[in-house]
Amino acid sequence: PPTHFPGARLRPLGHLSVRGVYPILRVERKQVDKRMCVLLFFPMPRPPLDREAVIDAALTLFRKRGYDGAAYTSLVAATGASRNGLYAAFGDKQTLYRAALEHYCAQGLDQLFAPLNEGAQDAHALPKYLWALAQQVAYGHAPDGCFAQQVAAAASARGADMKGELSGHADALSERLCAHLRRAGHPDPDTQAHYANGIIQALMAFARLGAAPTVVLGFARPAIAQLAPDFIPDDSPELAERSPT
């Protein structure tokens, strides 16, 4: 404190570039020895990095701008982490991108199966969900489409190998669809699970393309009819707003 230096005059020398560091003060003691002291006030400790919040913020930015459009400086700003902290936790942007994909896949499966788990014994739970998803895509409530598809396209363009993560997501989706269909008593859950997975991927592709409602629903109606011939779709556009995805 300045009280420790009687007669001292304090002048700020500037600020360090690292956020949270106090100014460096030069203390001139007009005493006999005329010595100059430099005091460095160390930064307050940062709170621990919230890894899940950082990944979630990075995922939002990647979905909006893509891999190439999300610069590292933009990721630092979006996540609220320091550049050094972000690098220490994830390393390069590619590693953070992979973490965002893993987070999306786990989160997406949970969101997908929330309504299906509620109607586990309902034979029409899956076609109801697929039709609600089709309505959501058709009426513009799913503008970002599927992040996994975005990753696949970006990885192919950059020559990056992310087949393991992407195939793992597709397999996990099919396995959980199969488990649901088995609980609902479907006679051939394996085949129907792969078929339903194909419908979901097609609808997400339509979402990214911004396809017209007639195109989306024109595809979904006969596709879902193959899965559940006795299912009667609800054509109300309000269904899209109630869709859980």
GROMACS .gro file of C-alpha atoms in nm:
model
  245
    1PRO     CA    1   0.000   0.000   0.000
    2PRO     CA    2   0.116   0.358  -0.061
    3THR     CA    3   0.115   0.420   0.317
    4HIS     CA    4   0.424   0.201   0.334
    5PHE     CA    5   0.612   0.457   0.128
    6PRO     CA    6   0.598   0.797   0.300
    7GLY     CA    7   0.618   1.081   0.051
    8ALA     CA    8   0.586   0.844  -0.242
    9ARG     CA    9   0.429   0.950  -0.571
   10LEU     CA   10   0.243   0.679  -0.765
   11ARG     CA   11   0.220   0.683  -1.141
   12PRO     CA   12   0.056   0.407  -1.346
   13LEU     CA   13   0.290   0.260  -1.607
   14GLY     CA   14   0.015   0.086  -1.801
   15HIS     CA   15  -0.191  -0.230  -1.801
   16LEU     CA   16  -0.095  -0.581  -1.891
   17SER     CA   17  -0.277  -0.740  -2.182
   18VAL     CA   18  -0.408  -1.023  -1.965
   19ARG     CA   19  -0.750  -0.939  -1.829
   20GLY     CA   20  -0.782  -0.920  -1.454
   21VAL     CA   21  -0.433  -0.788  -1.383
   22TYR     CA   22  -0.407  -0.463  -1.191
   23PRO     CA   23  -0.195  -0.175  -1.322
   24ILE     CA   24   0.174  -0.173  -1.258
   25LEU     CA   25   0.261   0.121  -1.038
   26ARG     CA   26   0.596   0.291  -1.018
   27VAL     CA   27   0.675   0.424  -0.676
   28GLU     CA   28   0.930   0.702  -0.656
   29ARG     CA   29   1.065   0.760  -0.306
   30LYS     CA   30   1.210   1.105  -0.276
   31GLN     CA   31   1.439   0.995  -0.001
   32VAL     CA   32   1.814   1.012   0.037
   33ASP     CA   33   1.888   0.715  -0.188
   34LYS     CA   34   1.634   0.820  -0.456
   35ARG     CA   35   1.567   0.455  -0.522
   36MET     CA   36   1.287   0.348  -0.754
   37CYS     CA   37   1.064   0.055  -0.668
   38VAL     CA   38   0.830  -0.126  -0.904
   39LEU     CA   39   0.533  -0.303  -0.751
   40LEU     CA   40   0.344  -0.569  -0.944
   41PHE     CA   41  -0.002  -0.653  -0.818
   42PHE     CA   42  -0.078  -1.011  -0.917
   43PRO     CA   43  -0.417  -1.098  -1.067
   44MET     CA   44  -0.701  -1.240  -0.865
   45PRO     CA   45  -0.748  -1.612  -0.934
   46ARG     CA   46  -0.996  -1.692  -1.210
   47PRO     CA   47  -1.295  -1.913  -1.136
   48PRO     CA   48  -1.257  -2.268  -1.270
   49LEU     CA   49  -1.352  -2.315  -1.634
   50ASP     CA   50  -1.708  -2.441  -1.680
   51ARG     CA   51  -1.628  -2.696  -1.949
   52GLU     CA   52  -1.988  -2.777  -2.040
   53ALA     CA   53  -2.087  -2.410  -2.068
   54VAL     CA   54  -1.782  -2.341  -2.286
   55ILE     CA   55  -1.862  -2.632  -2.518
   56ASP     CA   56  -2.227  -2.527  -2.539
   57ALA     CA   57  -2.129  -2.171  -2.636
   58ALA     CA   58  -1.878  -2.301  -2.890
   59LEU     CA   59  -2.143  -2.531  -3.037
   60THR     CA   60  -2.379  -2.238  -3.086
   61LEU     CA   61  -2.110  -2.044  -3.270
   62PHE     CA   62  -2.005  -2.341  -3.484
   63ARG     CA   63  -2.366  -2.400  -3.586
   64LYS     CA   64  -2.407  -2.039  -3.692
   65ARG     CA   65  -2.074  -1.982  -3.867
   66GLY     CA   66  -1.935  -2.326  -3.944
   67TYR     CA   67  -1.583  -2.443  -3.871
   68ASP     CA   68  -1.399  -2.197  -4.097
   69GLY     CA   69  -1.620  -1.903  -4.000
   70ALA     CA   70  -1.564  -1.945  -3.626
   71ALA     CA   71  -1.226  -1.785  -3.563
   72TYR     CA   72  -1.043  -1.865  -3.240
   73THR     CA   73  -1.083  -1.505  -3.122
   74SER     CA   74  -1.459  -1.535  -3.180
   75LEU     CA   75  -1.466  -1.857  -2.980
   76VAL     CA   76  -1.283  -1.684  -2.694
   77ALA     CA   77  -1.539  -1.403  -2.697
   78ALA     CA   78  -1.839  -1.637  -2.726
   79THR     CA   79  -1.730  -1.870  -2.446
   80GLY     CA   80  -1.614  -1.597  -2.207
   81ALA     CA   81  -1.292  -1.786  -2.141
   82SER     CA   82  -0.946  -1.639  -2.177
   83ARG     CA   83  -0.746  -1.740  -2.483
   84ASN     CA   84  -0.488  -1.917  -2.267
   85GLY     CA   85  -0.758  -2.086  -2.060
   86LEU     CA   86  -0.940  -2.210  -2.368
   87TYR     CA   87  -0.618  -2.340  -2.520
   88ALA     CA   88  -0.517  -2.510  -2.195
   89ALA     CA   89  -0.854  -2.688  -2.173
   90PHE     CA   90  -0.901  -2.790  -2.536
   91GLY     CA   91  -0.586  -2.715  -2.731
   92ASP     CA   92  -0.658  -2.618  -3.091
   93LYS     CA   93  -0.989  -2.535  -3.259
   94GLN     CA   94  -1.021  -2.883  -3.408
   95THR     CA   95  -1.026  -3.041  -3.060
   96LEU     CA   96  -1.294  -2.796  -2.945
   97TYR     CA   97  -1.491  -2.874  -3.262
   98ARG     CA   98  -1.481  -3.245  -3.182
   99ALA     CA   99  -1.592  -3.175  -2.824
  100ALA     CA  100  -1.884  -2.968  -2.959
  101LEU     CA  101  -1.985  -3.256  -3.187
  102GLU     CA  102  -1.976  -3.506  -2.899
  103HIS     CA  103  -2.183  -3.269  -2.685
  104TYR     CA  104  -2.435  -3.221  -2.966
  105CYS     CA  105  -2.471  -3.593  -3.027
  106ALA     CA  106  -2.533  -3.672  -2.660
  107GLN     CA  107  -2.768  -3.376  -2.616
  108GLY     CA  108  -2.951  -3.448  -2.942
  109LEU     CA  109  -3.021  -3.808  -2.849
  110ASP     CA  110  -3.160  -3.704  -2.511
  111GLN     CA  111  -3.388  -3.447  -2.674
  112LEU     CA  112  -3.500  -3.692  -2.938
  113PHE     CA  113  -3.594  -3.968  -2.699
  114ALA     CA  114  -3.761  -3.758  -2.432
  115PRO     CA  115  -4.104  -3.774  -2.605
  116LEU     CA  116  -4.045  -4.132  -2.716
  117ASN     CA  117  -3.972  -4.244  -2.361
  118GLU     CA  118  -4.296  -4.081  -2.246
  119GLY     CA  119  -4.489  -4.290  -2.497
  120ALA     CA  120  -4.277  -4.603  -2.471
  121GLN     CA  121  -4.577  -4.835  -2.505
  122ASP     CA  122  -4.747  -4.632  -2.779
  123ALA     CA  123  -4.704  -4.802  -3.116
  124HIS     CA  124  -4.746  -4.464  -3.286
  125ALA     CA  125  -4.501  -4.271  -3.067
  126LEU     CA  126  -4.225  -4.281  -3.330
  127PRO     CA  127  -4.439  -4.186  -3.634
  128LYS     CA  128  -4.594  -3.907  -3.425
  129TYR     CA  129  -4.250  -3.776  -3.345
  130LEU     CA  130  -4.130  -3.804  -3.706
  131TRP     CA  131  -4.434  -3.616  -3.830
  132ALA     CA  132  -4.385  -3.345  -3.567
  133LEU     CA  133  -4.023  -3.314  -3.679
  134ALA     CA  134  -4.135  -3.289  -4.042
  135GLN     CA  135  -4.379  -3.013  -3.948
  136GLN     CA  136  -4.104  -2.832  -3.760
  137VAL     CA  137  -3.870  -2.847  -4.061
  138ALA     CA  138  -4.144  -2.754  -4.307
  139TYR     CA  139  -4.246  -2.440  -4.120
  140GLY     CA  140  -3.897  -2.310  -4.045
  141HIS     CA  141  -3.859  -2.407  -3.680
  142ALA     CA  142  -3.538  -2.603  -3.743
  143PRO     CA  143  -3.327  -2.363  -3.953
  144ASP     CA  144  -2.987  -2.501  -3.844
  145GLY     CA  145  -3.062  -2.859  -3.936
  146CYS     CA  146  -2.834  -3.130  -3.802
  147PHE     CA  147  -2.493  -3.025  -3.672
  148ALA     CA  148  -2.356  -3.374  -3.741
  149GLN     CA  149  -2.441  -3.331  -4.110
  150GLN     CA  150  -2.274  -2.990  -4.107
  151VAL     CA  151  -1.963  -3.147  -3.954
  152ALA     CA  152  -1.963  -3.420  -4.217
  153ALA     CA  153  -1.976  -3.167  -4.501
  154ALA     CA  154  -1.708  -2.944  -4.345
  155ALA     CA  155  -1.480  -3.239  -4.269
  156SER     CA  156  -1.508  -3.363  -4.626
  157ALA     CA  157  -1.424  -3.019  -4.764
  158ARG     CA  158  -1.121  -2.984  -4.534
  159GLY     CA  159  -1.005  -3.343  -4.573
  160ALA     CA  160  -1.042  -3.400  -4.199
  161ASP     CA  161  -1.114  -3.749  -4.067
  162MET     CA  162  -1.417  -3.742  -3.836
  163LYS     CA  163  -1.581  -4.059  -3.962
  164GLY     CA  164  -1.544  -4.229  -3.625
  165GLU     CA  165  -1.742  -3.963  -3.437
  166LEU     CA  166  -2.007  -3.936  -3.708
  167SER     CA  167  -2.060  -4.309  -3.753
  168GLY     CA  168  -2.075  -4.346  -3.375
  169HIS     CA  169  -2.357  -4.092  -3.363
  170ALA     CA  170  -2.550  -4.269  -3.639
  171ASP     CA  171  -2.505  -4.607  -3.470
  172ALA     CA  172  -2.614  -4.470  -3.131
  173LEU     CA  173  -2.925  -4.319  -3.288
  174SER     CA  174  -3.018  -4.646  -3.458
  175GLU     CA  175  -2.958  -4.845  -3.139
  176ARG     CA  176  -3.183  -4.622  -2.931
  177LEU     CA  177  -3.452  -4.622  -3.200
  178CYS     CA  178  -3.432  -5.001  -3.207
  179ALA     CA  179  -3.465  -5.022  -2.828
  180HIS     CA  180  -3.774  -4.797  -2.838
  181LEU     CA  181  -3.936  -5.000  -3.116
  182ARG     CA  182  -3.863  -5.321  -2.930
  183ARG     CA  183  -4.033  -5.185  -2.616
  184ALA     CA  184  -4.332  -5.077  -2.825
  185GLY     CA  185  -4.366  -5.432  -2.961
  186HIS     CA  186  -4.274  -5.378  -3.327
  187PRO     CA  187  -4.210  -5.705  -3.513
  188ASP     CA  188  -3.886  -5.599  -3.687
  189PRO     CA  189  -3.724  -5.327  -3.473
  190ASP     CA  190  -3.378  -5.344  -3.636
  191THR     CA  191  -3.499  -5.276  -3.989
  192GLN     CA  192  -3.748  -5.013  -3.880
  193ALA     CA  193  -3.487  -4.836  -3.666
  194HIS     CA  194  -3.253  -4.793  -3.963
  195TYR     CA  195  -3.543  -4.678  -4.177
  196ALA     CA  196  -3.654  -4.421  -3.916
  197ASN     CA  197  -3.295  -4.302  -3.885
  198GLY     CA  198  -3.291  -4.243  -4.260
  199ILE     CA  199  -3.609  -4.034  -4.236
  200ILE     CA  200  -3.456  -3.820  -3.960
  201GLN     CA  201  -3.137  -3.760  -4.159
  202ALA     CA  202  -3.336  -3.667  -4.470
  203LEU     CA  203  -3.550  -3.421  -4.276
  204MET     CA  204  -3.241  -3.257  -4.126
  205ALA     CA  205  -3.094  -3.223  -4.475
  206PHE     CA  206  -3.416  -3.054  -4.589
  207ALA     CA  207  -3.383  -2.816  -4.295
  208ARG     CA  208  -3.034  -2.706  -4.398
  209LEU     CA  209  -3.146  -2.663  -4.757
  210GLY     CA  210  -3.450  -2.456  -4.655
  211ALA     CA  211  -3.681  -2.678  -4.857
  212ALA     CA  212  -4.040  -2.569  -4.917
  213PRO     CA  213  -4.314  -2.715  -4.694
  214THR     CA  214  -4.468  -2.904  -4.986
  215VAL     CA  215  -4.135  -3.075  -5.051
  216VAL     CA  216  -4.073  -3.166  -4.687
  217LEU     CA  217  -4.422  -3.290  -4.611
  218GLY     CA  218  -4.449  -3.454  -4.954
  219PHE     CA  219  -4.148  -3.665  -4.859
  220ALA     CA  220  -4.242  -3.728  -4.496
  221ARG     CA  221  -4.602  -3.843  -4.548
  222PRO     CA  222  -4.532  -4.152  -4.764
  223ALA     CA  223  -4.204  -4.225  -4.581
  224ILE     CA  224  -4.378  -4.242  -4.243
  225ALA     CA  225  -4.665  -4.438  -4.398
  226GLN     CA  226  -4.418  -4.713  -4.486
  227LEU     CA  227  -4.317  -4.727  -4.120
  228ALA     CA  228  -4.671  -4.711  -3.979
  229PRO     CA  229  -4.942  -4.762  -4.246
  230ASP     CA  230  -5.229  -4.699  -4.005
  231PHE     CA  231  -5.086  -4.369  -3.873
  232ILE     CA  232  -5.293  -4.059  -3.966
  233PRO     CA  233  -5.078  -3.740  -3.964
  234ASP     CA  234  -5.203  -3.424  -3.797
  235ASP     CA  235  -5.175  -3.151  -4.061
  236SER     CA  236  -5.204  -2.863  -3.814
  237PRO     CA  237  -4.906  -2.623  -3.853
  238GLU     CA  238  -4.922  -2.555  -3.478
  239LEU     CA  239  -4.781  -2.904  -3.427
  240ALA     CA  240  -4.443  -2.774  -3.533
  241GLU     CA  241  -4.428  -2.531  -3.240
  242ARG     CA  242  -4.497  -2.813  -2.997
  243SER     CA  243  -4.221  -3.033  -3.138
  244PRO     CA  244  -3.952  -3.109  -2.877
  245THR     CA  245  -3.642  -3.067  -3.096
   0.00000   0.00000   0.00000
